[in-house]
Short mmCIF file of C-alpha atoms in Angstrom, two decimals:
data_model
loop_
_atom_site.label_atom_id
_atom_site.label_comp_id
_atom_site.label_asym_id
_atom_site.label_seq_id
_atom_site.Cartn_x
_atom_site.Cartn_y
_atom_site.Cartn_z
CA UNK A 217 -33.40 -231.26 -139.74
CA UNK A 218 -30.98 -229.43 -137.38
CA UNK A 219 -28.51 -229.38 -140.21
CA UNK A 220 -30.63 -228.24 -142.58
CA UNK A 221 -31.14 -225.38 -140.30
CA UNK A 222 -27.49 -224.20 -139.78
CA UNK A 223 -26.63 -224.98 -143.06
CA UNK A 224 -29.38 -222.41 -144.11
CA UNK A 225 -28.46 -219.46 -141.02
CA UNK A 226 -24.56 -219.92 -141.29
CA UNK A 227 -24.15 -217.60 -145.13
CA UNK A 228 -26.21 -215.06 -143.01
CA UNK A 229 -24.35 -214.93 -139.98
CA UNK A 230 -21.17 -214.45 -142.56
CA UNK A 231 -22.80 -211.53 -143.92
CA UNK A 232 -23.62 -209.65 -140.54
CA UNK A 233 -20.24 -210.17 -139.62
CA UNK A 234 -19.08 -208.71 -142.64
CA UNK A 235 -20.57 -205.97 -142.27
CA UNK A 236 -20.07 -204.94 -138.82
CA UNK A 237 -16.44 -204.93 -140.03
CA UNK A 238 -16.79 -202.60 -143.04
CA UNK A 239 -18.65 -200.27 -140.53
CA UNK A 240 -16.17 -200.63 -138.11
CA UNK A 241 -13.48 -199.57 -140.92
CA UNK A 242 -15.42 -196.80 -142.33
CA UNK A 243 -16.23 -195.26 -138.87
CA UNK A 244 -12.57 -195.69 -137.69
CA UNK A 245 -13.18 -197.04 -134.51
CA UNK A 246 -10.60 -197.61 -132.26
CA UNK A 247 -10.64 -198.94 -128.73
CA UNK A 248 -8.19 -197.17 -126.18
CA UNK A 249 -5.01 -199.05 -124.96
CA UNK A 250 -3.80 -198.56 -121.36
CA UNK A 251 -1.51 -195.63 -121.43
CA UNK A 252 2.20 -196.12 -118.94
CA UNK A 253 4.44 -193.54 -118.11
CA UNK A 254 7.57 -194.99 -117.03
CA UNK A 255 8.88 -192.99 -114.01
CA UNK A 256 12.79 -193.13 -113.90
CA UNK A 257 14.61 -192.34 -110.48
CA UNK A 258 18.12 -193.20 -109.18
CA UNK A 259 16.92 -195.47 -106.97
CA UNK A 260 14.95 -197.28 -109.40
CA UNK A 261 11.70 -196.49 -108.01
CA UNK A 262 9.36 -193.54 -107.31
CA UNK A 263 9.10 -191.87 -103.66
CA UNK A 264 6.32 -189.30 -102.75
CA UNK A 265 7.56 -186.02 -101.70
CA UNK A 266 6.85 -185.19 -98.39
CA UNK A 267 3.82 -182.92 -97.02
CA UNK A 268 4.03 -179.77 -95.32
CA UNK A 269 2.14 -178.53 -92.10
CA UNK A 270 -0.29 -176.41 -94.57
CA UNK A 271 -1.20 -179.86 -97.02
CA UNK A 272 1.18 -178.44 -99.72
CA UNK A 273 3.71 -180.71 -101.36
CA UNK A 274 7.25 -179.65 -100.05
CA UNK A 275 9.19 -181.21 -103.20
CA UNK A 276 10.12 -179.25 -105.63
CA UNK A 277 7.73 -179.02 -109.23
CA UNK A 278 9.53 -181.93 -111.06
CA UNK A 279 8.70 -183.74 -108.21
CA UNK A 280 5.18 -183.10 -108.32
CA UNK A 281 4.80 -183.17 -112.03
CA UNK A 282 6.23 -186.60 -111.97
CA UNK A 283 3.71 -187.61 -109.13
CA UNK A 284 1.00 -187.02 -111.37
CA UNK A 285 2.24 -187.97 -114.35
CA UNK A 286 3.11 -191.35 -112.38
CA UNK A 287 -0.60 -191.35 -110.99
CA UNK A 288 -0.23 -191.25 -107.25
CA UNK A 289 -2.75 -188.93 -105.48
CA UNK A 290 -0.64 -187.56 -102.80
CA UNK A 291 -3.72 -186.06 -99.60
CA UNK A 292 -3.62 -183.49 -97.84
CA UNK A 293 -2.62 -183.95 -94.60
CA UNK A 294 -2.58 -181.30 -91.98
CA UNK A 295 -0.83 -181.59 -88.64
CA UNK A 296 -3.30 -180.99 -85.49
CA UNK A 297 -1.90 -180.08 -82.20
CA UNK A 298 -3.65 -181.61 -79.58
CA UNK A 299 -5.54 -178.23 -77.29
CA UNK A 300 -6.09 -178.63 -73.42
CA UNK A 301 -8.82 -177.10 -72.42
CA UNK A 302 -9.49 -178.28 -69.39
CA UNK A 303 -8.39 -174.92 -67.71
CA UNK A 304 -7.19 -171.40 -69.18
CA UNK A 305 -3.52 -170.42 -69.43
CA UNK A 306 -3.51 -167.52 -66.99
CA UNK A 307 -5.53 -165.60 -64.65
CA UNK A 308 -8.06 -163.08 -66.02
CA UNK A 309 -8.37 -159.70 -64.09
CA UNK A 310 -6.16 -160.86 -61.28
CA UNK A 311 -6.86 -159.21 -58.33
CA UNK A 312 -4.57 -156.12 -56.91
CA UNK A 313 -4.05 -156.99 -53.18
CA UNK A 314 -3.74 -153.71 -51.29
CA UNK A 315 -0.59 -152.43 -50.33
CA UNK A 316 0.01 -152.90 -46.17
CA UNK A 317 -2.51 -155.86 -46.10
CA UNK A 318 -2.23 -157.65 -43.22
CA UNK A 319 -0.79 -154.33 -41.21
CA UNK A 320 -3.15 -151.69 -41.47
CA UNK A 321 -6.65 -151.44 -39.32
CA UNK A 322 -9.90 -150.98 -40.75
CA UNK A 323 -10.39 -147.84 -38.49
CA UNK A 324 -7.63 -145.92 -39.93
CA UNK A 325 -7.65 -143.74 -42.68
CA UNK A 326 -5.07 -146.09 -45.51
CA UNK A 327 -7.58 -149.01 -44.18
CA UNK A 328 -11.08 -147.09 -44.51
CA UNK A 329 -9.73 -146.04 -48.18
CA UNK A 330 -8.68 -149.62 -49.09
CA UNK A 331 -12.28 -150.60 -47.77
CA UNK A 332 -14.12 -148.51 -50.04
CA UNK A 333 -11.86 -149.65 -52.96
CA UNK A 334 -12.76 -152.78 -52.56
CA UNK A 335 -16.50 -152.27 -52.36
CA UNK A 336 -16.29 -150.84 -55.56
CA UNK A 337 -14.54 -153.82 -57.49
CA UNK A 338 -17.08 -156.14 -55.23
CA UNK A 339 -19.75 -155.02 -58.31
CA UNK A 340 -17.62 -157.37 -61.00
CA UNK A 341 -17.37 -160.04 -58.61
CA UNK A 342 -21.15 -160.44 -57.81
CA UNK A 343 -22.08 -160.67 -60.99
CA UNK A 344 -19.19 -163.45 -61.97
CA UNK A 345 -20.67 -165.06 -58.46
CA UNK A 346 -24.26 -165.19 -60.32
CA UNK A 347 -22.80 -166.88 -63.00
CA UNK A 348 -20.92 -169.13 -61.43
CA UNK A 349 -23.71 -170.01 -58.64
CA UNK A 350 -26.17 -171.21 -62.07
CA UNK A 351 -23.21 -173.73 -62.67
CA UNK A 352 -22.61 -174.92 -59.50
CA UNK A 353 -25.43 -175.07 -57.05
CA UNK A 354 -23.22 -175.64 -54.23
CA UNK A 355 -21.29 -172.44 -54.25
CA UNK A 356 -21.42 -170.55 -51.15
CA UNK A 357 -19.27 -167.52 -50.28
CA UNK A 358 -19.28 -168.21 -46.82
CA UNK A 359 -18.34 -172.18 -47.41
CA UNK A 360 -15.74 -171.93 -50.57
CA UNK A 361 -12.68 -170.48 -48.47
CA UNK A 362 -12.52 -172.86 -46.60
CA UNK A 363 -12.88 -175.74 -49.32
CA UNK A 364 -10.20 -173.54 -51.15
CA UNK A 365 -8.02 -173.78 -48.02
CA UNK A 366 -8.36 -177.71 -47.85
CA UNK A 367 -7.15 -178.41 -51.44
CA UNK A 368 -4.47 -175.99 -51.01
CA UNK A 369 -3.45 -178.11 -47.67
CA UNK A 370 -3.46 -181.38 -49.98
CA UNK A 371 -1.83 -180.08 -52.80
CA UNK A 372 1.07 -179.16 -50.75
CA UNK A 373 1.15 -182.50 -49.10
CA UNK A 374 0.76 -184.49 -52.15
CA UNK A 375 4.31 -182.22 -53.16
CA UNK A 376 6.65 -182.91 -50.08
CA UNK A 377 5.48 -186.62 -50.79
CA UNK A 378 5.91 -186.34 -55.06
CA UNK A 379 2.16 -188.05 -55.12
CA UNK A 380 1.84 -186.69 -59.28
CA UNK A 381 -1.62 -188.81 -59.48
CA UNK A 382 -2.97 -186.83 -56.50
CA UNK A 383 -1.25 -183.44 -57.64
CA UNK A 384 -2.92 -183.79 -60.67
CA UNK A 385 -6.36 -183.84 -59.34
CA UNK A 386 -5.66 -181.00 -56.56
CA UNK A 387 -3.70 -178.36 -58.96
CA UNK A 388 -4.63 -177.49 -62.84
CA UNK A 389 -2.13 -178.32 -65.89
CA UNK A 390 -0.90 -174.23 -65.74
CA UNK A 391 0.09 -174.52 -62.08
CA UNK A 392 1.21 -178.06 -61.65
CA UNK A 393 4.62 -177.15 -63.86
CA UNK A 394 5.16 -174.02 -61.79
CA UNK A 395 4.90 -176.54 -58.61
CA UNK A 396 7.23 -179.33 -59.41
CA UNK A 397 10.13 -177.30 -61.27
CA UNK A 398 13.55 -177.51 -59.73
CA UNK A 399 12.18 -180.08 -57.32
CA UNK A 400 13.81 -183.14 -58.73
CA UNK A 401 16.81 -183.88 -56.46
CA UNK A 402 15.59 -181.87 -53.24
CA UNK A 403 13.39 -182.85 -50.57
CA UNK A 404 10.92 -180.69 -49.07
CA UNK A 405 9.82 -180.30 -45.32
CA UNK A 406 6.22 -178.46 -45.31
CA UNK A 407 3.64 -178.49 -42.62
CA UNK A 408 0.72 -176.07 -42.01
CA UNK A 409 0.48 -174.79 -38.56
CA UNK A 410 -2.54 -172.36 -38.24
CA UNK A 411 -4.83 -169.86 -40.04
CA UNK A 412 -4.29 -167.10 -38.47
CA UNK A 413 -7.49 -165.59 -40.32
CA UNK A 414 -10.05 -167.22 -41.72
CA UNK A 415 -9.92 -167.73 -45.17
CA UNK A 416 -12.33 -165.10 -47.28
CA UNK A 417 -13.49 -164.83 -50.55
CA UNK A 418 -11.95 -161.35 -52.07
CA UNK A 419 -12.37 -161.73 -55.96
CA UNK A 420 -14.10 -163.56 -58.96
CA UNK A 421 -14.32 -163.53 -62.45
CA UNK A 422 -16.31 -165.72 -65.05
CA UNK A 423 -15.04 -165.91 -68.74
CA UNK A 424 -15.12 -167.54 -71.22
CA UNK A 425 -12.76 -168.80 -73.79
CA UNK A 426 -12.96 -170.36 -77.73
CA UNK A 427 -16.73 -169.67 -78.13
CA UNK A 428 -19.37 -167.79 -76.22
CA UNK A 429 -21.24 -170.10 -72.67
CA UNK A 430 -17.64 -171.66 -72.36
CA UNK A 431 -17.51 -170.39 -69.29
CA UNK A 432 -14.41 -170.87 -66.53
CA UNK A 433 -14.52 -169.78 -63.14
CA UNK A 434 -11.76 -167.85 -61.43
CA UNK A 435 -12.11 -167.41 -57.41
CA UNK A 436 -9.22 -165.56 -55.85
CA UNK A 437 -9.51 -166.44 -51.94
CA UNK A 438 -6.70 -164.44 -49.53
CA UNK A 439 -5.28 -166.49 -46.79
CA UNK A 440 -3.58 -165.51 -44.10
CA UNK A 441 -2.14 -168.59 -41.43
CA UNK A 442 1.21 -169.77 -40.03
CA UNK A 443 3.41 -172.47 -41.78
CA UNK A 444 6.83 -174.35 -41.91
CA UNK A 445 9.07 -174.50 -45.02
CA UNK A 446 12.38 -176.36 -45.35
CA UNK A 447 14.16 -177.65 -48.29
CA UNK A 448 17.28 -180.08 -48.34
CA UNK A 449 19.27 -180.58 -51.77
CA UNK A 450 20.49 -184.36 -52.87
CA UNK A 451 22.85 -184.58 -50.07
CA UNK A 452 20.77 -183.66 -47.05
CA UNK A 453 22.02 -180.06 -46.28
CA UNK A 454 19.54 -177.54 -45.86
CA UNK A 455 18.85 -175.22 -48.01
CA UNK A 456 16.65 -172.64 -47.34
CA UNK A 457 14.26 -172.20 -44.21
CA UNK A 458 13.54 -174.57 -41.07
CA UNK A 459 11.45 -177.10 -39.70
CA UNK A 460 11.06 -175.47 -36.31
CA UNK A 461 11.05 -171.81 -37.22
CA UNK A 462 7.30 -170.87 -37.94
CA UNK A 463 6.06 -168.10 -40.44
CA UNK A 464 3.34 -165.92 -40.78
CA UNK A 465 2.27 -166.02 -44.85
CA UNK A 466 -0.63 -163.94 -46.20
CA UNK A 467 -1.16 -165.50 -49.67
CA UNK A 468 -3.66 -165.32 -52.56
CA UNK A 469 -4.89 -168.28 -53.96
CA UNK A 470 -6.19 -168.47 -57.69
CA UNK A 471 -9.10 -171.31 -57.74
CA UNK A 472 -10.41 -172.26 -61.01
CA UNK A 473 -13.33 -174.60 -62.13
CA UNK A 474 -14.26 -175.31 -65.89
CA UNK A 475 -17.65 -174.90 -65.35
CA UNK A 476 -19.25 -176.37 -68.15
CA UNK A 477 -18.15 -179.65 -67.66
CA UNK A 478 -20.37 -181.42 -65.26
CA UNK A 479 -17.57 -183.48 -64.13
CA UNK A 480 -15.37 -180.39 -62.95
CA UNK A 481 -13.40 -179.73 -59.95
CA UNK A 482 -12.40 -176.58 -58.16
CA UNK A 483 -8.86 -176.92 -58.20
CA UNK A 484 -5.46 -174.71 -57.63
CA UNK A 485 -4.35 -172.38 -60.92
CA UNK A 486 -1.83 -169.87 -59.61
CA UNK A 487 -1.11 -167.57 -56.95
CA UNK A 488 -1.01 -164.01 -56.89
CA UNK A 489 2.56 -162.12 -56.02
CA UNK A 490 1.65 -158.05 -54.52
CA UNK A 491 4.30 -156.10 -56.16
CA UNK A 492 5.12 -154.62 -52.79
CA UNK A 493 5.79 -158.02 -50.92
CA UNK A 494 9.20 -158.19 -49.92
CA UNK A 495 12.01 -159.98 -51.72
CA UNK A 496 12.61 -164.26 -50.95
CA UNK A 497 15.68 -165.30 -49.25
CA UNK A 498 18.72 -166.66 -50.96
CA UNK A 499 19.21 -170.19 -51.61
CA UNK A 500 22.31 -171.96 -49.92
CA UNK A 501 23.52 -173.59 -52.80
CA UNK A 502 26.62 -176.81 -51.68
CA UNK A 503 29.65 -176.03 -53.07
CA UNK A 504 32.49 -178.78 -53.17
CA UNK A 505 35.67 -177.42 -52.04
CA UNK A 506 39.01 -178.99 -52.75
CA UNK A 507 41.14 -180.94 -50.18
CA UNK A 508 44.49 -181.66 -49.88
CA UNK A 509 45.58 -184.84 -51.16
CA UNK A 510 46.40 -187.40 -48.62
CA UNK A 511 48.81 -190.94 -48.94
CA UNK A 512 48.19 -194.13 -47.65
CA UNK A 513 48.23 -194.11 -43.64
CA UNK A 514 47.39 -189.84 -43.27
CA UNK A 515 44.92 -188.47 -41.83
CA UNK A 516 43.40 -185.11 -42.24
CA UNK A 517 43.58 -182.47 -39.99
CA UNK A 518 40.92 -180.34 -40.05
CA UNK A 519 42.27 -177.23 -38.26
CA UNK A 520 45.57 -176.93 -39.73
CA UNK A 521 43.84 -177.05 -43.45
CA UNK A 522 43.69 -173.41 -44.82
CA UNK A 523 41.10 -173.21 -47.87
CA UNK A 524 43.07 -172.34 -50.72
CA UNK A 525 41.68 -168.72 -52.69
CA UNK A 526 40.61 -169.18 -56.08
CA UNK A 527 43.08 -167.69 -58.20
CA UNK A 528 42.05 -164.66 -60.57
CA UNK A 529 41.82 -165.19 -63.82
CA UNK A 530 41.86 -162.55 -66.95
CA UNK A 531 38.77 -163.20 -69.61
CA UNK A 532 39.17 -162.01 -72.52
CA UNK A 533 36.42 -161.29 -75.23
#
């Protein structure tokens, strides 16, 4: 029976086949073949160009007409610079310290002008105080100097001793280069003595930066005490000041806080230099000067030695 039944479907199953072919031919279809571009280099193989800063291809247009003849999809990449914003890159406003600060009494006539100066640049302040006070809850005029006057105590010390972890945490990323520079090979001799003022609170300013409620506060607090500076270079020879002679410094101390963060600090940014404060003392810098060359079994007598003078020498452009 079952033979009987493909002998009967097997003529018809000739014809359909037949006739899908004839179609076939009369419609002309034709199924598409994978289509290679060979991609010919002197190195026997194909290398991407390279990609700019802006995501353009920095080959030249053979190179890039080959790239997409050769189907690679080159992206677009874009270099990103990594932004700090932990704390701003300068100070905003800085405060002009009056000229003979320190010197002139608030009864006399250069003091009794300063004082009236500086009640009318208090107006800026208390409103950057506002601000600042809706941020940080534990702000205090009276109480901030003093705080100010304690991290600028342990900054120093964490310098003399090169303690970078605690640096770090005491001073900002804008002031901390300023601090450590040249300080490599020296050694430094700093001790605070005595305020010879209390600290007080003499400016503030609250900006922001990138986008509007990024605020950043900047607290300028003068202070006015005693202190001992000495520096030695690699060889132990002092360089400039003392460790016994005290000074008298009246300095301005730039405080900053990003306030937005919840996890922010108060911590150093800068100081400000009066244009009329006078001019730092030289540094004694060790110079190596050439002896006389001694044999086996001499000695060398200091007082008969005479320094030879450099000799002059013509320079010529």
């Amino acid at each position: 029976m079952a033979m009987s039944m493909r002998r009967a479907l097997l003529p018809l199953h000739r014809i359909s086949s037949s006739s899908l072919k004839n179609a076939e031919a009369s419609l002309d279809v034709r199924f598409p073949l994978p289509f290679v571009v060979p991609v010919r280099t002197k190195k026997r193989f194909f290398v991407p160009p390279a990609v700019g800063i802006k995501g353009k291809v920095s080959g030249s247009p053979d190179q890039e007409a080959k790239a997409r003849a050769a189907g690679i999809v080159i992206r677009q990449e874009y270099m990103e610079r990594p932004i700090n914003i932990a704390c701003t890159a300068g100070v905003f406003d800085p405060y002009i310290p009056p000229e003979g600060d320190a010197r002139l009494s608030s009864l006399s006539k250069e003091g009794l002008k300063q004082r009236t100066e500086q009640i009318r640049q208090g107006a800026a302040s208390q409103l950057a105080i506002r601000k600042i006070k809706e941020h940080d809850p534990e702000f205090t005029t009276k109480l901030f100097p003093v705080k100010a006057q304690e991290i600028f105590i342990e900054a120093h010390n964490a310098l003399s001793q090169f303690n970078k972890v605690k640096l770090h945490s005491l001073v900002t990323e804008r002031c901390y280069p300023e601090m450590v520079r040249g300080n490599r090979y020296k050694t430094l001799r700093w001790r605070f003595v005595e305020s010879l003022e209390p600290p007080k609170l003499v400016h503030a300013r609250c900006p922001d930066m990138v986008t509007k409620g990024n605020l950043y506060g900047q607290v300028t607090v003068r202070m006015h005490s005693r202190q001992t500076l000495a520096i030695y270079d690699r060889f132990g020879r002092l360089m400039l000041g003392s460790e016994e002679e005290h000074r008298d410094v009246l300095e301005y101390l730039v405080m900053e806080r990003h306030l937005v963060n919840p996890y922010g600090m108060w911590r150093l940014h800068g100081k400000i230099v009066p244009a009329w404060a006078p001019a730092k003392e030289p540094v004694l810098k060790t110079v190596m000067i050439p002896g006389p060359e001694l044999k086996p079994g001499e000695e060398f007598e200091e007082l008969n030695y005479e320094v030879p003078k450099p000799k002059a020498v013509q320079w010529h452009k």
